[in-house]
mmCIF file with all atom_site columns, C-alpha atoms in Angstrom:
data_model
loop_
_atom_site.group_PDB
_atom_site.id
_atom_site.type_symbol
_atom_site.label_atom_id
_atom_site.label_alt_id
_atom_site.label_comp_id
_atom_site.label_asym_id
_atom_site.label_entity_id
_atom_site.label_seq_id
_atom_site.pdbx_PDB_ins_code
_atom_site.Cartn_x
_atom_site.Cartn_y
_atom_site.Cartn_z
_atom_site.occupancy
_atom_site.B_iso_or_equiv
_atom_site.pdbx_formal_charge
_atom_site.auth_seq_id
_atom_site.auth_comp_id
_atom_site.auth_asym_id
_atom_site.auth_atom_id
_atom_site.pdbx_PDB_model_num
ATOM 1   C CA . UNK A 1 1   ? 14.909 8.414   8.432   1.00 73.00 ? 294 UNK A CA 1
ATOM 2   C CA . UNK A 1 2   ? 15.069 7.102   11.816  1.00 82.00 ? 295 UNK A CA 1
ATOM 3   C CA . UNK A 1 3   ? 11.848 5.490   11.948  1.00 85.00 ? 296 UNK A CA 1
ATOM 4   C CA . UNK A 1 4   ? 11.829 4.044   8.822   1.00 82.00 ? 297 UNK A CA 1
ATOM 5   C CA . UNK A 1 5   ? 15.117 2.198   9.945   1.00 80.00 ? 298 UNK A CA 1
ATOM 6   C CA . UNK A 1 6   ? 12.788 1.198   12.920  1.00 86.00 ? 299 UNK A CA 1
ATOM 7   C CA . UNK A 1 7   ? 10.194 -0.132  10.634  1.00 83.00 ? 300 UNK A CA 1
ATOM 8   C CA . UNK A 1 8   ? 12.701 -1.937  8.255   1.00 80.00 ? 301 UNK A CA 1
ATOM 9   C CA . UNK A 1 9   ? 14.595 -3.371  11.357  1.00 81.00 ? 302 UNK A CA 1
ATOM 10  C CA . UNK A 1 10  ? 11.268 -4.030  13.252  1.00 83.00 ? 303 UNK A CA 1
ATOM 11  C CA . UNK A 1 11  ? 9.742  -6.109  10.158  1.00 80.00 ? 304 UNK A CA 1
ATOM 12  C CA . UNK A 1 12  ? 13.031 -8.255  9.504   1.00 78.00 ? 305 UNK A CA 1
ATOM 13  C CA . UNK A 1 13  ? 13.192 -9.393  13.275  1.00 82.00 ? 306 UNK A CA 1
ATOM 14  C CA . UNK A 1 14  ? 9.426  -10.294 13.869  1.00 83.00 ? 307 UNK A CA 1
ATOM 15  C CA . UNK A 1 15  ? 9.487  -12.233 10.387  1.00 80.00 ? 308 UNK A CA 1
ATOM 16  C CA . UNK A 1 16  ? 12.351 -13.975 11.586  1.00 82.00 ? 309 UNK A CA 1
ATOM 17  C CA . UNK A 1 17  ? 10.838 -14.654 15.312  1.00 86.00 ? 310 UNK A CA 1
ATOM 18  C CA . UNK A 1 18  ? 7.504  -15.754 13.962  1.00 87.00 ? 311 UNK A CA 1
ATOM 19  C CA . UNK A 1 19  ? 9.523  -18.167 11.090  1.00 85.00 ? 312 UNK A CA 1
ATOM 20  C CA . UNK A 1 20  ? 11.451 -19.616 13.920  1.00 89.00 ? 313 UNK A CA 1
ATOM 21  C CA . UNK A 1 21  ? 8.403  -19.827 16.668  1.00 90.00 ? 314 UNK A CA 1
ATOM 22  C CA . UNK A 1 22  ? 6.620  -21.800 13.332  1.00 90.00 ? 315 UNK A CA 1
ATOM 23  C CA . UNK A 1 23  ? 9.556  -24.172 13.561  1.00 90.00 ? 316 UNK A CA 1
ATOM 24  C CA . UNK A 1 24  ? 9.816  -24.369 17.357  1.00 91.00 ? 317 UNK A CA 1
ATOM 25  C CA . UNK A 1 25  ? 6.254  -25.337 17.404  1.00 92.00 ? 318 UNK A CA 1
ATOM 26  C CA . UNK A 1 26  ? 6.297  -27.947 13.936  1.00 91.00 ? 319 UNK A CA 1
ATOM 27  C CA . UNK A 1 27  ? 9.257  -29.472 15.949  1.00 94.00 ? 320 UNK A CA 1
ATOM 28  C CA . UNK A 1 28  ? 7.321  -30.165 19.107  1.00 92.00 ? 321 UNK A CA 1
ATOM 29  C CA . UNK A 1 29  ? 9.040  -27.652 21.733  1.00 91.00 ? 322 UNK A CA 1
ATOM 30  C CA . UNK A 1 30  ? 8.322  -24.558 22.924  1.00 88.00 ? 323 UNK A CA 1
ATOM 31  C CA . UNK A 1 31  ? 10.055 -21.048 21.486  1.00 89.00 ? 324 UNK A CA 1
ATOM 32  C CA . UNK A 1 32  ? 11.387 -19.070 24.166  1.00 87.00 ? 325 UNK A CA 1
ATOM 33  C CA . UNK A 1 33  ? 10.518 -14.990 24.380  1.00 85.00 ? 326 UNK A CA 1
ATOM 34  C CA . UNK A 1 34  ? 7.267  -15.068 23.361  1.00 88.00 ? 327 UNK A CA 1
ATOM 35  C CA . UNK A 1 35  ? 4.106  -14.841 25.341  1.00 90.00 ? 328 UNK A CA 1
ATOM 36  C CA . UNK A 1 36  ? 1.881  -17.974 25.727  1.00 91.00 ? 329 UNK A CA 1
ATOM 37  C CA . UNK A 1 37  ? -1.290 -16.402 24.827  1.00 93.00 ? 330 UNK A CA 1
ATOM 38  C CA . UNK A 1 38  ? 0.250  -14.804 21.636  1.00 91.00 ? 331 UNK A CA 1
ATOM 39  C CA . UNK A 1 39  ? 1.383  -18.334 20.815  1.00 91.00 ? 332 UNK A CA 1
ATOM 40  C CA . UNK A 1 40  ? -1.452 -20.079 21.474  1.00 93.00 ? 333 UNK A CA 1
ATOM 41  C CA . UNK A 1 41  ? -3.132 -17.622 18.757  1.00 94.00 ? 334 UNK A CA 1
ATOM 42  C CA . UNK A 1 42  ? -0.388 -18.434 16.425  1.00 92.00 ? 335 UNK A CA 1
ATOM 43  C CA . UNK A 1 43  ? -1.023 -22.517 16.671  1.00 93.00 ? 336 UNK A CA 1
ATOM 44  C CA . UNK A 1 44  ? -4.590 -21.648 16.002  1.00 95.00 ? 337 UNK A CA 1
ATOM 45  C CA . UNK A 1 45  ? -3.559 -19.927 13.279  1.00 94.00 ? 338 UNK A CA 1
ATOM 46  C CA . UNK A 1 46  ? -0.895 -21.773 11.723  1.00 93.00 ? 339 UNK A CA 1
ATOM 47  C CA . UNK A 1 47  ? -3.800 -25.059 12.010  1.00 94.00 ? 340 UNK A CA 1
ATOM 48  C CA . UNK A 1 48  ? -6.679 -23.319 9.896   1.00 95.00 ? 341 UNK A CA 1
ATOM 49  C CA . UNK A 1 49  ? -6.671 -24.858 6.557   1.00 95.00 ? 342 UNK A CA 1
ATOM 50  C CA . UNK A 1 50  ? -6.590 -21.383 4.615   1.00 96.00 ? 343 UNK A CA 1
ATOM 51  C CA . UNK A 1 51  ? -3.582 -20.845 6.334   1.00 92.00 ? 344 UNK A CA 1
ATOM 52  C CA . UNK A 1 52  ? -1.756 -23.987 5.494   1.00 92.00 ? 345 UNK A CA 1
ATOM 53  C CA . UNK A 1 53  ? -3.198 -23.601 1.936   1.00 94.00 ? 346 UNK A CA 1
ATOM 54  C CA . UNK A 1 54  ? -2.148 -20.252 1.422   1.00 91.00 ? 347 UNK A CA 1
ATOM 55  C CA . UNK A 1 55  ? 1.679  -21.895 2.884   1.00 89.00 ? 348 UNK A CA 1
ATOM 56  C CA . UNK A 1 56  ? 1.754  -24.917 0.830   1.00 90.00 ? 349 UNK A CA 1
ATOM 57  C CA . UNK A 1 57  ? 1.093  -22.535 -2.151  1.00 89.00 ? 350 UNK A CA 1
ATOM 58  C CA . UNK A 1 58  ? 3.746  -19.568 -1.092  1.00 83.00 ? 351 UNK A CA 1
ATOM 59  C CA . UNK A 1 59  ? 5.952  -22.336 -0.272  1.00 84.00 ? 352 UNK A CA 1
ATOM 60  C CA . UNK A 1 60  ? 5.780  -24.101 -4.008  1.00 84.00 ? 353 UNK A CA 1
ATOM 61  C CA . UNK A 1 61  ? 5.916  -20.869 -5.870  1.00 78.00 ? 354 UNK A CA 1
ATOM 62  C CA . UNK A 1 62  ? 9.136  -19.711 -3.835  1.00 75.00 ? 355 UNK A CA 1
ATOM 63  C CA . UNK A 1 63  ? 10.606 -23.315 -4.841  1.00 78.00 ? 356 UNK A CA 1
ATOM 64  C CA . UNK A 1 64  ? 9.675  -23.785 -7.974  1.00 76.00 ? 357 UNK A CA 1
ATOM 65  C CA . UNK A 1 65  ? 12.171 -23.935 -10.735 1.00 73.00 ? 358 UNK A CA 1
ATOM 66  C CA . UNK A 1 66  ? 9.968  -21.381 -13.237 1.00 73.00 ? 359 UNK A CA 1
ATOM 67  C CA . UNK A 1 67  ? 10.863 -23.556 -16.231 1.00 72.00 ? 360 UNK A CA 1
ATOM 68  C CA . UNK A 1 68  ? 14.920 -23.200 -15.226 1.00 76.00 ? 361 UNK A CA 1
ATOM 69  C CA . UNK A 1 69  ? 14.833 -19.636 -14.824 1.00 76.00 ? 362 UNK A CA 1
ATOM 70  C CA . UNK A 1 70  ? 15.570 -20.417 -10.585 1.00 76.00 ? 363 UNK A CA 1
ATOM 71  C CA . UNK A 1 71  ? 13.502 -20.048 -7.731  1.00 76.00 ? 364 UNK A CA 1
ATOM 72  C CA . UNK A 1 72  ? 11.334 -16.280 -7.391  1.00 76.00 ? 365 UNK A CA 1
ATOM 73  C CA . UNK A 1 73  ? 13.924 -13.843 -5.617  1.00 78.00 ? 366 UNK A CA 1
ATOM 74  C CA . UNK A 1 74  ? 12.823 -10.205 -4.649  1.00 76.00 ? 367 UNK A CA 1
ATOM 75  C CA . UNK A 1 75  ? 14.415 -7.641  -2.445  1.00 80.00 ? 368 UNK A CA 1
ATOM 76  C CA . UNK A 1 76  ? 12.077 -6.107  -0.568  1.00 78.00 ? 369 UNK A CA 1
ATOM 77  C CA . UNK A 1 77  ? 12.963 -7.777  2.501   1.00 75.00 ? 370 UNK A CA 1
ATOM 78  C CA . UNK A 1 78  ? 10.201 -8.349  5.061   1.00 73.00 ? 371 UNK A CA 1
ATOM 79  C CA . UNK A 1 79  ? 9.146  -4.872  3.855   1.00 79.00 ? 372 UNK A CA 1
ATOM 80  C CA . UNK A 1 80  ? 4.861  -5.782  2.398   1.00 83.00 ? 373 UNK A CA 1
ATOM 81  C CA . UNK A 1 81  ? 4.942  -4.570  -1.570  1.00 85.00 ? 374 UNK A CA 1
ATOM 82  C CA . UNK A 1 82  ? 2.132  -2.185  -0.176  1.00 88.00 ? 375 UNK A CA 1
ATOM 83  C CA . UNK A 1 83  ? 4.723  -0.816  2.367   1.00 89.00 ? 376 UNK A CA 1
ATOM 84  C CA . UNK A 1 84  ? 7.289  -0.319  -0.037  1.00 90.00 ? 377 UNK A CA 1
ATOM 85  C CA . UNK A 1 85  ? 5.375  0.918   -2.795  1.00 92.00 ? 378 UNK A CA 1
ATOM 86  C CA . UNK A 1 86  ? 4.200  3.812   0.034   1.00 93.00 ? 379 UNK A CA 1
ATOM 87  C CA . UNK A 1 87  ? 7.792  4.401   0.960   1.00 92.00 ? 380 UNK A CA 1
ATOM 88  C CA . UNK A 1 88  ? 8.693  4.921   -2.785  1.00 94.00 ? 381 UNK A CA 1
ATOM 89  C CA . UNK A 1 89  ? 5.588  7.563   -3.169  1.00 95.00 ? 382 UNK A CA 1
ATOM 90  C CA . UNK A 1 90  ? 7.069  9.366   -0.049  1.00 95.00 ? 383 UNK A CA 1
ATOM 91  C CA . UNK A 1 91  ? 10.891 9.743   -1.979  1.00 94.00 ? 384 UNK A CA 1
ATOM 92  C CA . UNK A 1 92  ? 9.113  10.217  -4.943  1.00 94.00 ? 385 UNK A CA 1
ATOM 93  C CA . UNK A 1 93  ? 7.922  14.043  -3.602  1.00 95.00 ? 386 UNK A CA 1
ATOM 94  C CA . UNK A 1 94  ? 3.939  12.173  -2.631  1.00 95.00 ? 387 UNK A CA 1
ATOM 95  C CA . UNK A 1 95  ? 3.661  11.125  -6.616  1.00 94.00 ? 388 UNK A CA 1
ATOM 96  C CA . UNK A 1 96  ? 3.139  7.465   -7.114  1.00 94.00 ? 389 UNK A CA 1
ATOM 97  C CA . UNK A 1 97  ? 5.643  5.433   -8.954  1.00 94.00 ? 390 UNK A CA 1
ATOM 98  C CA . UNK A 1 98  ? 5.178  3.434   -12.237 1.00 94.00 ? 391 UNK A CA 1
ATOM 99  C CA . UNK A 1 99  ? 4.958  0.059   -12.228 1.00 93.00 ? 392 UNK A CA 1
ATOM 100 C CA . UNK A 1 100 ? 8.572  -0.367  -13.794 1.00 93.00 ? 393 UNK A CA 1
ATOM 101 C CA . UNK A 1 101 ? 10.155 2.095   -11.498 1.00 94.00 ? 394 UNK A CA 1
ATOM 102 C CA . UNK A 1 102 ? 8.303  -0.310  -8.449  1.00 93.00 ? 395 UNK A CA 1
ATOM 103 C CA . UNK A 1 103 ? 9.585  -3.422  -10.360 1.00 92.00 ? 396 UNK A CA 1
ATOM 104 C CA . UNK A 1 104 ? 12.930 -2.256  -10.626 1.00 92.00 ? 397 UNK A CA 1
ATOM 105 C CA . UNK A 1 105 ? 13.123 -1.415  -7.096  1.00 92.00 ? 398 UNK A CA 1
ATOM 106 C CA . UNK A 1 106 ? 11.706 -4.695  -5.551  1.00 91.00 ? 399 UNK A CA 1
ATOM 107 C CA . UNK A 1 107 ? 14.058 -7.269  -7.635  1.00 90.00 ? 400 UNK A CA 1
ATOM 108 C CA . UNK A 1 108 ? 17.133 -5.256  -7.602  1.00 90.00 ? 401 UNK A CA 1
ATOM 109 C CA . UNK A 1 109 ? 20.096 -6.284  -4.713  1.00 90.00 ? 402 UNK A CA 1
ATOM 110 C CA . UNK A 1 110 ? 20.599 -3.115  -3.059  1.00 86.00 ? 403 UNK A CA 1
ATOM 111 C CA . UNK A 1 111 ? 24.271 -4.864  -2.746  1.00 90.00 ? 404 UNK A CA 1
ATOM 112 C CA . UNK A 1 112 ? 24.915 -5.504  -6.170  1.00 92.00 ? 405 UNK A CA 1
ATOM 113 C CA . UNK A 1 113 ? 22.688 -4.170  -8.147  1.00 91.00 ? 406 UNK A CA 1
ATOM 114 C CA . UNK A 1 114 ? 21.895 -7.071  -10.176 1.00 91.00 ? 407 UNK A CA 1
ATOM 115 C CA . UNK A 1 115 ? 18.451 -8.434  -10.836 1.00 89.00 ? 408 UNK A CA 1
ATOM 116 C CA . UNK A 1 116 ? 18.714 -11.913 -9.575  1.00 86.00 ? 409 UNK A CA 1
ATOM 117 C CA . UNK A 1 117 ? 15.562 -13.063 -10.563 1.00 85.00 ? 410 UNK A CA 1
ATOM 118 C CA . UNK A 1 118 ? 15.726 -15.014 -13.983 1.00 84.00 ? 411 UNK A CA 1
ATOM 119 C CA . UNK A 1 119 ? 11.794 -14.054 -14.811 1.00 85.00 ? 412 UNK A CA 1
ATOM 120 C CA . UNK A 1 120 ? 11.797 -10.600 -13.113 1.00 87.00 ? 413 UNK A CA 1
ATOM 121 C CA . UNK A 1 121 ? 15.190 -9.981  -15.296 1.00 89.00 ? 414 UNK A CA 1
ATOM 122 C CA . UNK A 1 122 ? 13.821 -11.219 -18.730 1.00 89.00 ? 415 UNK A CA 1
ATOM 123 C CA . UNK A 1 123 ? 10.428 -9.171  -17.893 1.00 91.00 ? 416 UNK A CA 1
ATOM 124 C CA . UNK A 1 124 ? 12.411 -6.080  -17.102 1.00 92.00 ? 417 UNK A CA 1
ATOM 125 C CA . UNK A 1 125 ? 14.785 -6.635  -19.977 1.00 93.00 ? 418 UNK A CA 1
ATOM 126 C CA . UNK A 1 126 ? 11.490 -7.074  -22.419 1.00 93.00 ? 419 UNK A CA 1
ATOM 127 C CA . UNK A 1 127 ? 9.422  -4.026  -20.835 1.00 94.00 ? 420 UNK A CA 1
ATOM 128 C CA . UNK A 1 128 ? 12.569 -2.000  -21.868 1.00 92.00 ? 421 UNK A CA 1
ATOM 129 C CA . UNK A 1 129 ? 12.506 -2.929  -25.314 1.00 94.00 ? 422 UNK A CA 1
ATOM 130 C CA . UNK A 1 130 ? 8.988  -2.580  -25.588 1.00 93.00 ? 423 UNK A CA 1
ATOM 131 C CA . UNK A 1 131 ? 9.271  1.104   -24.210 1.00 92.00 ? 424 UNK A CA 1
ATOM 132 C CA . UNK A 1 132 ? 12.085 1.747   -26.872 1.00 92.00 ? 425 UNK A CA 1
ATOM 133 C CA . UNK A 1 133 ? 9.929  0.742   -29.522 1.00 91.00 ? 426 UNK A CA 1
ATOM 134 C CA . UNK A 1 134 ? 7.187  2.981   -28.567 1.00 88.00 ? 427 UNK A CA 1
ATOM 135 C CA . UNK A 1 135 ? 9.907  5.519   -27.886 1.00 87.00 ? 428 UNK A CA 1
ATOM 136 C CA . UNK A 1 136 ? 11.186 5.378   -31.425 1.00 87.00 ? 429 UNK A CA 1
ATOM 137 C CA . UNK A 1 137 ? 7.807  5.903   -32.905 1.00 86.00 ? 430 UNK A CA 1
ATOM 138 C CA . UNK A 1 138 ? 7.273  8.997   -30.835 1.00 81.00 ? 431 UNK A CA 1
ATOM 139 C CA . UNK A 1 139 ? 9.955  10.240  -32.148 1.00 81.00 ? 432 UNK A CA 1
ATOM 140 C CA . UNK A 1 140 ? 9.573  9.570   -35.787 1.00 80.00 ? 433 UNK A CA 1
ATOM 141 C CA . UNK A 1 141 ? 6.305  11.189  -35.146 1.00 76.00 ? 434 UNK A CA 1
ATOM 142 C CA . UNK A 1 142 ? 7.703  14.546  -34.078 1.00 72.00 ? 435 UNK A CA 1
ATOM 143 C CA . UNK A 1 143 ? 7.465  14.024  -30.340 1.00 67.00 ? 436 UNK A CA 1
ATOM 144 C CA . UNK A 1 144 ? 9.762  16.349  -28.186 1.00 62.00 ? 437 UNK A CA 1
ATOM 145 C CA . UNK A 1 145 ? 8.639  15.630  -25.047 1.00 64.00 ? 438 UNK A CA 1
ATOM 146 C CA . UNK A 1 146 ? 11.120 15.302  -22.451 1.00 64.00 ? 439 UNK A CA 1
ATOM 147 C CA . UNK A 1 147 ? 8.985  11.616  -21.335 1.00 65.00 ? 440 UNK A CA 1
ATOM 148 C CA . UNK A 1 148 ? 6.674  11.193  -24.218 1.00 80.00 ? 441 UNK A CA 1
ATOM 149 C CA . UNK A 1 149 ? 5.222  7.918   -22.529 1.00 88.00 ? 442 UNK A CA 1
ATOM 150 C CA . UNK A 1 150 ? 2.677  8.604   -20.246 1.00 89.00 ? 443 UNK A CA 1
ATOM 151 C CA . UNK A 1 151 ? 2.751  6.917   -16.556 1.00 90.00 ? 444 UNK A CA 1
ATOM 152 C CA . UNK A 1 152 ? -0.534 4.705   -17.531 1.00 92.00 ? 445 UNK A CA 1
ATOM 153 C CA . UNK A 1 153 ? 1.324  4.010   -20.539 1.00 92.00 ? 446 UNK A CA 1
ATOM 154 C CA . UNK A 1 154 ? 4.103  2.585   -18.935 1.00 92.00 ? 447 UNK A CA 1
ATOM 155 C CA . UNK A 1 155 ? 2.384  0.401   -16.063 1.00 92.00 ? 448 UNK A CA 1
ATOM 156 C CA . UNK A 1 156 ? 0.054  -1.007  -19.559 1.00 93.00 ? 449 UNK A CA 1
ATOM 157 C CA . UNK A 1 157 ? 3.399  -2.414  -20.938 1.00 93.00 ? 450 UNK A CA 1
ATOM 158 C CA . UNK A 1 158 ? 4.641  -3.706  -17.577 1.00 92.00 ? 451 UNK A CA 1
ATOM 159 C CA . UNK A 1 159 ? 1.318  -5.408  -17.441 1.00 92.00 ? 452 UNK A CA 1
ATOM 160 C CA . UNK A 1 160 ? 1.303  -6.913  -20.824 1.00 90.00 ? 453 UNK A CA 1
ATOM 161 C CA . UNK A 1 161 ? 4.764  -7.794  -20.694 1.00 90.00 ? 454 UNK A CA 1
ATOM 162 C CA . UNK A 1 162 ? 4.469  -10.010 -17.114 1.00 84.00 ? 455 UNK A CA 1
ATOM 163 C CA . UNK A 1 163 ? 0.633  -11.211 -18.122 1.00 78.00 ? 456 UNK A CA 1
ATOM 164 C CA . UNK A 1 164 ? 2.543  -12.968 -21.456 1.00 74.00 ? 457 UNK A CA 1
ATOM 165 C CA . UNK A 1 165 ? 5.559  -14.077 -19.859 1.00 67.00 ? 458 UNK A CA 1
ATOM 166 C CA . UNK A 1 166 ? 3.047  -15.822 -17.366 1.00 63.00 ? 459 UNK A CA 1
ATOM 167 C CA . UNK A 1 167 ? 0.907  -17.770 -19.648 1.00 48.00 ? 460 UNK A CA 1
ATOM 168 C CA . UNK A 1 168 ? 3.585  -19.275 -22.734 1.00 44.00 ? 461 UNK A CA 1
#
């Protein structure tokens, strides 16, 4: 419990230090507390053109307005979705977690509890329904399984759901 702390800690401070270094260095000046050589391999970095690509496209994604449904808003912090999705397996006994589960867990405020996220919302909102539907025809089948819908079932919906939300 400690470490992870550690790690969460850990990744929000060196996101922020590297952000601000980035805007030390696009201002002109120098960023104070880091070592020159390491910053001297972050200019050369910052200056290859995947890496401005890859930031020009990051950077209009996160702004975009996602036909009025608000700029893309997830909660895992400066936590990678790799990271996360290993720290969920480790509460979740060493069994991986469903896609929903792992979508659930990365747009939801850990505050409030709210999905802020206008597409992550509607997709969550929609992958329920879908799983409801299938639900209700297990059960008019004669189904009594506790969770009649199958882990591979469950990430399929989550995929079809996001893949046609994507592409109307």
């Amino acid at each position: 419990m400690v470490e992870e702390a550690f790690h969460k800690y850990a990744n929000i401070q060196y996101s922020r230090n590297v952000n601000q270094w980035k805007q030390k260095w696009v201002a002109g000046k120098q960023p104070k507390g880091v070592h020159q050589d390491v910053f001297e391999g972050l200019k050369i970095h910052w200056m290859l053109p995947d890496t401005q690509a890859t930031s020009t496209t990051n950077s209009n994604n996160r702004l975009s307005d996602r036909k009025e449904k608000g700029i893309a808003v997830h909660n895992a912090g400066a936590t990678s979705f790799l990271f996360r999705e290993q720290q969920l397996i480790e509460q979740n006994g060493g069994e991986p977690v469903d896609h929903f589960f792992f979508m659930e867990d990365t747009h939801t405020n850990k505050k409030t509890s709210q999905i802020q996220d206008g597409v992550a919302a509607e997709d969550i909102g929609l992958v329920n329904s879908q799983k409801q539907v299938r639900l209700t025809r297990l059960s008019e089948d004669g189904s009594t399984a506790s969770n009649p819908l199958t882990f591979d079932e469950i990430n399929q919906i989550v995929i079809d759901v996001s893949f046609s939300t994507q592409f109307y």
